[in-house]
mmCIF file with all atom_site columns, C-alpha atoms and ligand atoms in Angstrom:
data_model
loop_
_atom_site.group_PDB
_atom_site.id
_atom_site.type_symbol
_atom_site.label_atom_id
_atom_site.label_alt_id
_atom_site.label_comp_id
_atom_site.label_asym_id
_atom_site.label_entity_id
_atom_site.label_seq_id
_atom_site.pdbx_PDB_ins_code
_atom_site.Cartn_x
_atom_site.Cartn_y
_atom_site.Cartn_z
_atom_site.occupancy
_atom_site.B_iso_or_equiv
_atom_site.pdbx_formal_charge
_atom_site.auth_seq_id
_atom_site.auth_comp_id
_atom_site.auth_asym_id
_atom_site.auth_atom_id
_atom_site.pdbx_PDB_model_num
ATOM   1   C  CA  . UNK U 1 1   ? -128.464 245.318 326.044 1.00 48.00 ? 29  UNK U CA  1
ATOM   2   C  CA  . UNK U 1 2   ? -130.793 243.888 323.555 1.00 58.00 ? 30  UNK U CA  1
ATOM   3   C  CA  . UNK U 1 3   ? -128.834 240.972 321.686 1.00 66.00 ? 31  UNK U CA  1
ATOM   4   C  CA  . UNK U 1 4   ? -127.692 241.573 318.105 1.00 76.00 ? 32  UNK U CA  1
ATOM   5   C  CA  . UNK U 1 5   ? -129.765 239.761 314.864 1.00 88.00 ? 33  UNK U CA  1
ATOM   6   C  CA  . UNK U 1 6   ? -127.913 237.599 313.137 1.00 90.00 ? 34  UNK U CA  1
ATOM   7   C  CA  . UNK U 1 7   ? -128.613 238.208 309.244 1.00 89.00 ? 35  UNK U CA  1
ATOM   8   C  CA  . UNK U 1 8   ? -124.877 237.417 307.884 1.00 90.00 ? 36  UNK U CA  1
ATOM   9   C  CA  . UNK U 1 9   ? -124.847 234.664 305.053 1.00 90.00 ? 37  UNK U CA  1
ATOM   10  C  CA  . UNK U 1 10  ? -123.371 232.006 307.350 1.00 88.00 ? 38  UNK U CA  1
ATOM   11  C  CA  . UNK U 1 11  ? -126.494 232.170 309.684 1.00 90.00 ? 39  UNK U CA  1
ATOM   12  C  CA  . UNK U 1 12  ? -128.818 231.951 306.826 1.00 91.00 ? 40  UNK U CA  1
ATOM   13  C  CA  . UNK U 1 13  ? -127.236 228.905 305.357 1.00 88.00 ? 41  UNK U CA  1
ATOM   14  C  CA  . UNK U 1 14  ? -127.418 227.015 309.069 1.00 89.00 ? 42  UNK U CA  1
ATOM   15  C  CA  . UNK U 1 15  ? -131.293 228.113 309.117 1.00 93.00 ? 43  UNK U CA  1
ATOM   16  C  CA  . UNK U 1 16  ? -131.967 226.546 305.708 1.00 92.00 ? 44  UNK U CA  1
ATOM   17  C  CA  . UNK U 1 17  ? -129.853 223.472 306.809 1.00 90.00 ? 45  UNK U CA  1
ATOM   18  C  CA  . UNK U 1 18  ? -131.947 223.201 310.127 1.00 93.00 ? 46  UNK U CA  1
ATOM   19  C  CA  . UNK U 1 19  ? -134.927 223.680 308.169 1.00 95.00 ? 47  UNK U CA  1
ATOM   20  C  CA  . UNK U 1 20  ? -134.246 220.875 305.794 1.00 93.00 ? 48  UNK U CA  1
ATOM   21  C  CA  . UNK U 1 21  ? -133.085 218.203 308.597 1.00 94.00 ? 49  UNK U CA  1
ATOM   22  C  CA  . UNK U 1 22  ? -136.347 218.732 310.382 1.00 96.00 ? 50  UNK U CA  1
ATOM   23  C  CA  . UNK U 1 23  ? -138.561 218.851 307.619 1.00 96.00 ? 51  UNK U CA  1
ATOM   24  C  CA  . UNK U 1 24  ? -136.859 215.432 306.054 1.00 95.00 ? 52  UNK U CA  1
ATOM   25  C  CA  . UNK U 1 25  ? -137.364 213.694 309.658 1.00 97.00 ? 53  UNK U CA  1
ATOM   26  C  CA  . UNK U 1 26  ? -140.842 215.117 309.703 1.00 97.00 ? 54  UNK U CA  1
ATOM   27  C  CA  . UNK U 1 27  ? -141.921 213.802 306.374 1.00 96.00 ? 55  UNK U CA  1
ATOM   28  C  CA  . UNK U 1 28  ? -140.021 210.602 307.383 1.00 96.00 ? 56  UNK U CA  1
ATOM   29  C  CA  . UNK U 1 29  ? -141.208 209.598 310.488 1.00 97.00 ? 57  UNK U CA  1
ATOM   30  C  CA  . UNK U 1 30  ? -144.404 211.918 311.094 1.00 97.00 ? 58  UNK U CA  1
ATOM   31  C  CA  . UNK U 1 31  ? -145.815 211.555 307.315 1.00 97.00 ? 59  UNK U CA  1
ATOM   32  C  CA  . UNK U 1 32  ? -146.088 215.084 307.234 1.00 95.00 ? 60  UNK U CA  1
ATOM   33  C  CA  . UNK U 1 33  ? -145.234 216.000 303.415 1.00 89.00 ? 61  UNK U CA  1
ATOM   34  C  CA  . UNK U 1 34  ? -146.007 219.784 302.971 1.00 88.00 ? 62  UNK U CA  1
ATOM   35  C  CA  . UNK U 1 35  ? -145.868 221.162 306.320 1.00 94.00 ? 63  UNK U CA  1
ATOM   36  C  CA  . UNK U 1 36  ? -144.060 220.519 310.077 1.00 97.00 ? 64  UNK U CA  1
ATOM   37  C  CA  . UNK U 1 37  ? -145.795 219.038 312.319 1.00 98.00 ? 65  UNK U CA  1
ATOM   38  C  CA  . UNK U 1 38  ? -146.731 220.415 315.380 1.00 97.00 ? 66  UNK U CA  1
ATOM   39  C  CA  . UNK U 1 39  ? -143.777 219.430 317.289 1.00 96.00 ? 67  UNK U CA  1
ATOM   40  C  CA  . UNK U 1 40  ? -141.622 219.811 314.741 1.00 97.00 ? 68  UNK U CA  1
ATOM   41  C  CA  . UNK U 1 41  ? -142.649 223.078 314.010 1.00 98.00 ? 69  UNK U CA  1
ATOM   42  C  CA  . UNK U 1 42  ? -141.749 224.006 317.638 1.00 97.00 ? 70  UNK U CA  1
ATOM   43  C  CA  . UNK U 1 43  ? -138.352 222.583 317.108 1.00 96.00 ? 71  UNK U CA  1
ATOM   44  C  CA  . UNK U 1 44  ? -137.875 224.470 313.880 1.00 97.00 ? 72  UNK U CA  1
ATOM   45  C  CA  . UNK U 1 45  ? -139.150 228.060 315.190 1.00 97.00 ? 73  UNK U CA  1
ATOM   46  C  CA  . UNK U 1 46  ? -136.944 227.186 318.262 1.00 96.00 ? 74  UNK U CA  1
ATOM   47  C  CA  . UNK U 1 47  ? -133.386 226.299 316.244 1.00 94.00 ? 75  UNK U CA  1
ATOM   48  C  CA  . UNK U 1 48  ? -134.501 229.164 314.171 1.00 95.00 ? 76  UNK U CA  1
ATOM   49  C  CA  . UNK U 1 49  ? -134.368 231.681 317.134 1.00 94.00 ? 77  UNK U CA  1
ATOM   50  C  CA  . UNK U 1 50  ? -131.478 230.213 318.723 1.00 92.00 ? 78  UNK U CA  1
ATOM   51  C  CA  . UNK U 1 51  ? -129.495 230.940 315.425 1.00 92.00 ? 79  UNK U CA  1
ATOM   52  C  CA  . UNK U 1 52  ? -131.316 234.220 314.980 1.00 93.00 ? 80  UNK U CA  1
ATOM   53  C  CA  . UNK U 1 53  ? -129.179 235.280 318.436 1.00 90.00 ? 81  UNK U CA  1
ATOM   54  C  CA  . UNK U 1 54  ? -126.335 233.108 318.369 1.00 88.00 ? 82  UNK U CA  1
ATOM   55  C  CA  . UNK U 1 55  ? -123.886 234.925 320.286 1.00 85.00 ? 83  UNK U CA  1
ATOM   56  C  CA  . UNK U 1 56  ? -121.032 233.627 317.428 1.00 85.00 ? 84  UNK U CA  1
ATOM   57  C  CA  . UNK U 1 57  ? -123.002 235.313 314.278 1.00 85.00 ? 85  UNK U CA  1
ATOM   58  C  CA  . UNK U 1 58  ? -121.029 234.953 311.349 1.00 84.00 ? 86  UNK U CA  1
ATOM   59  C  CA  . UNK U 1 59  ? -118.029 233.839 312.908 1.00 84.00 ? 87  UNK U CA  1
ATOM   60  C  CA  . UNK U 1 60  ? -119.745 230.168 314.243 1.00 79.00 ? 88  UNK U CA  1
ATOM   61  C  CA  . UNK U 1 61  ? -119.316 226.920 313.206 1.00 73.00 ? 89  UNK U CA  1
ATOM   62  C  CA  . UNK U 1 62  ? -121.555 224.688 313.070 1.00 70.00 ? 90  UNK U CA  1
ATOM   63  C  CA  . UNK U 1 63  ? -123.858 223.953 316.038 1.00 69.00 ? 91  UNK U CA  1
ATOM   64  C  CA  . UNK U 1 64  ? -122.495 220.564 316.430 1.00 67.00 ? 92  UNK U CA  1
ATOM   65  C  CA  . UNK U 1 65  ? -118.962 221.880 317.188 1.00 71.00 ? 93  UNK U CA  1
ATOM   66  C  CA  . UNK U 1 66  ? -120.253 224.716 319.329 1.00 75.00 ? 94  UNK U CA  1
ATOM   67  C  CA  . UNK U 1 67  ? -118.901 224.989 322.428 1.00 70.00 ? 95  UNK U CA  1
ATOM   68  C  CA  . UNK U 1 68  ? -121.576 227.039 324.127 1.00 72.00 ? 96  UNK U CA  1
ATOM   69  C  CA  . UNK U 1 69  ? -124.843 225.145 324.241 1.00 72.00 ? 97  UNK U CA  1
ATOM   70  C  CA  . UNK U 1 70  ? -127.829 227.455 323.929 1.00 83.00 ? 98  UNK U CA  1
ATOM   71  C  CA  . UNK U 1 71  ? -130.173 224.876 323.489 1.00 87.00 ? 99  UNK U CA  1
ATOM   72  C  CA  . UNK U 1 72  ? -132.584 223.722 326.796 1.00 90.00 ? 100 UNK U CA  1
ATOM   73  C  CA  . UNK U 1 73  ? -131.982 220.475 328.173 1.00 90.00 ? 101 UNK U CA  1
ATOM   74  C  CA  . UNK U 1 74  ? -135.195 219.368 326.177 1.00 93.00 ? 102 UNK U CA  1
ATOM   75  C  CA  . UNK U 1 75  ? -134.750 220.993 323.017 1.00 93.00 ? 103 UNK U CA  1
ATOM   76  C  CA  . UNK U 1 76  ? -131.065 219.609 322.870 1.00 91.00 ? 104 UNK U CA  1
ATOM   77  C  CA  . UNK U 1 77  ? -132.331 216.321 323.220 1.00 92.00 ? 105 UNK U CA  1
ATOM   78  C  CA  . UNK U 1 78  ? -135.106 216.469 320.223 1.00 95.00 ? 106 UNK U CA  1
ATOM   79  C  CA  . UNK U 1 79  ? -133.000 218.278 317.880 1.00 92.00 ? 107 UNK U CA  1
ATOM   80  C  CA  . UNK U 1 80  ? -130.187 215.723 318.445 1.00 91.00 ? 108 UNK U CA  1
ATOM   81  C  CA  . UNK U 1 81  ? -132.471 212.670 317.510 1.00 95.00 ? 109 UNK U CA  1
ATOM   82  C  CA  . UNK U 1 82  ? -133.249 214.733 314.327 1.00 95.00 ? 110 UNK U CA  1
ATOM   83  C  CA  . UNK U 1 83  ? -129.947 215.369 313.208 1.00 91.00 ? 111 UNK U CA  1
ATOM   84  C  CA  . UNK U 1 84  ? -128.940 211.804 314.290 1.00 92.00 ? 112 UNK U CA  1
ATOM   85  C  CA  . UNK U 1 85  ? -131.544 211.015 312.066 1.00 95.00 ? 113 UNK U CA  1
ATOM   86  C  CA  . UNK U 1 86  ? -131.330 213.238 309.076 1.00 94.00 ? 114 UNK U CA  1
ATOM   87  C  CA  . UNK U 1 87  ? -127.298 214.201 308.773 1.00 88.00 ? 115 UNK U CA  1
ATOM   88  C  CA  . UNK U 1 88  ? -126.472 211.004 307.444 1.00 87.00 ? 116 UNK U CA  1
ATOM   89  C  CA  . UNK U 1 89  ? -129.450 211.177 305.024 1.00 89.00 ? 117 UNK U CA  1
ATOM   90  C  CA  . UNK U 1 90  ? -128.859 215.113 303.646 1.00 83.00 ? 118 UNK U CA  1
ATOM   91  C  CA  . UNK U 1 91  ? -126.213 213.213 301.485 1.00 79.00 ? 119 UNK U CA  1
ATOM   92  C  CA  . UNK U 1 92  ? -128.863 211.139 299.845 1.00 82.00 ? 120 UNK U CA  1
ATOM   93  C  CA  . UNK U 1 93  ? -131.707 213.986 299.684 1.00 78.00 ? 121 UNK U CA  1
ATOM   94  C  CA  . UNK U 1 94  ? -129.547 217.148 299.556 1.00 77.00 ? 122 UNK U CA  1
ATOM   95  C  CA  . UNK U 1 95  ? -126.219 216.252 298.704 1.00 78.00 ? 123 UNK U CA  1
ATOM   96  C  CA  . UNK U 1 96  ? -124.800 219.533 298.028 1.00 74.00 ? 124 UNK U CA  1
ATOM   97  C  CA  . UNK U 1 97  ? -125.967 220.524 301.463 1.00 71.00 ? 125 UNK U CA  1
ATOM   98  C  CA  . UNK U 1 98  ? -124.526 217.739 303.078 1.00 72.00 ? 126 UNK U CA  1
ATOM   99  C  CA  . UNK U 1 99  ? -121.201 218.035 301.723 1.00 75.00 ? 127 UNK U CA  1
ATOM   100 C  CA  . UNK U 1 100 ? -121.275 221.605 302.398 1.00 75.00 ? 128 UNK U CA  1
ATOM   101 C  CA  . UNK U 1 101 ? -121.703 220.598 305.926 1.00 71.00 ? 129 UNK U CA  1
ATOM   102 C  CA  . UNK U 1 102 ? -119.218 217.749 306.140 1.00 73.00 ? 130 UNK U CA  1
ATOM   103 C  CA  . UNK U 1 103 ? -116.388 219.930 305.185 1.00 75.00 ? 131 UNK U CA  1
ATOM   104 C  CA  . UNK U 1 104 ? -117.254 222.810 307.511 1.00 71.00 ? 132 UNK U CA  1
ATOM   105 C  CA  . UNK U 1 105 ? -117.646 220.278 310.614 1.00 69.00 ? 133 UNK U CA  1
ATOM   106 C  CA  . UNK U 1 106 ? -113.881 219.212 309.575 1.00 66.00 ? 134 UNK U CA  1
ATOM   107 C  CA  . UNK U 1 107 ? -112.604 222.637 309.284 1.00 61.00 ? 135 UNK U CA  1
HETATM 108 ZN ZN1 . ZN  I 2 .   ? -142.701 215.394 312.953 1.00 58.07 ? 213 ZN  I ZN1 1
#
């Protein structure tokens, strides 16, 4: 059975959050300004695909709160480092995003 592809607003929002977080991390840690470095690009693509096929679709909470760990161990570790770095900094660089994300996490 082919898995459904998510196109809802929540998934789209999560995707852009992930993109911003990885971009912020890459710029600050790897010095890439316009594009992502090869490693970050891979993580980014991976995260996008996970979201596209997230089994909860638009009913999902944020990935940190998700009970289904759909990331592979390797990728989970990498994305965790990025989130840990970018999470608190989002409030400075993308305050609206950060606030919306925090509200969702506390629900
Ligand atoms: Zn990078």
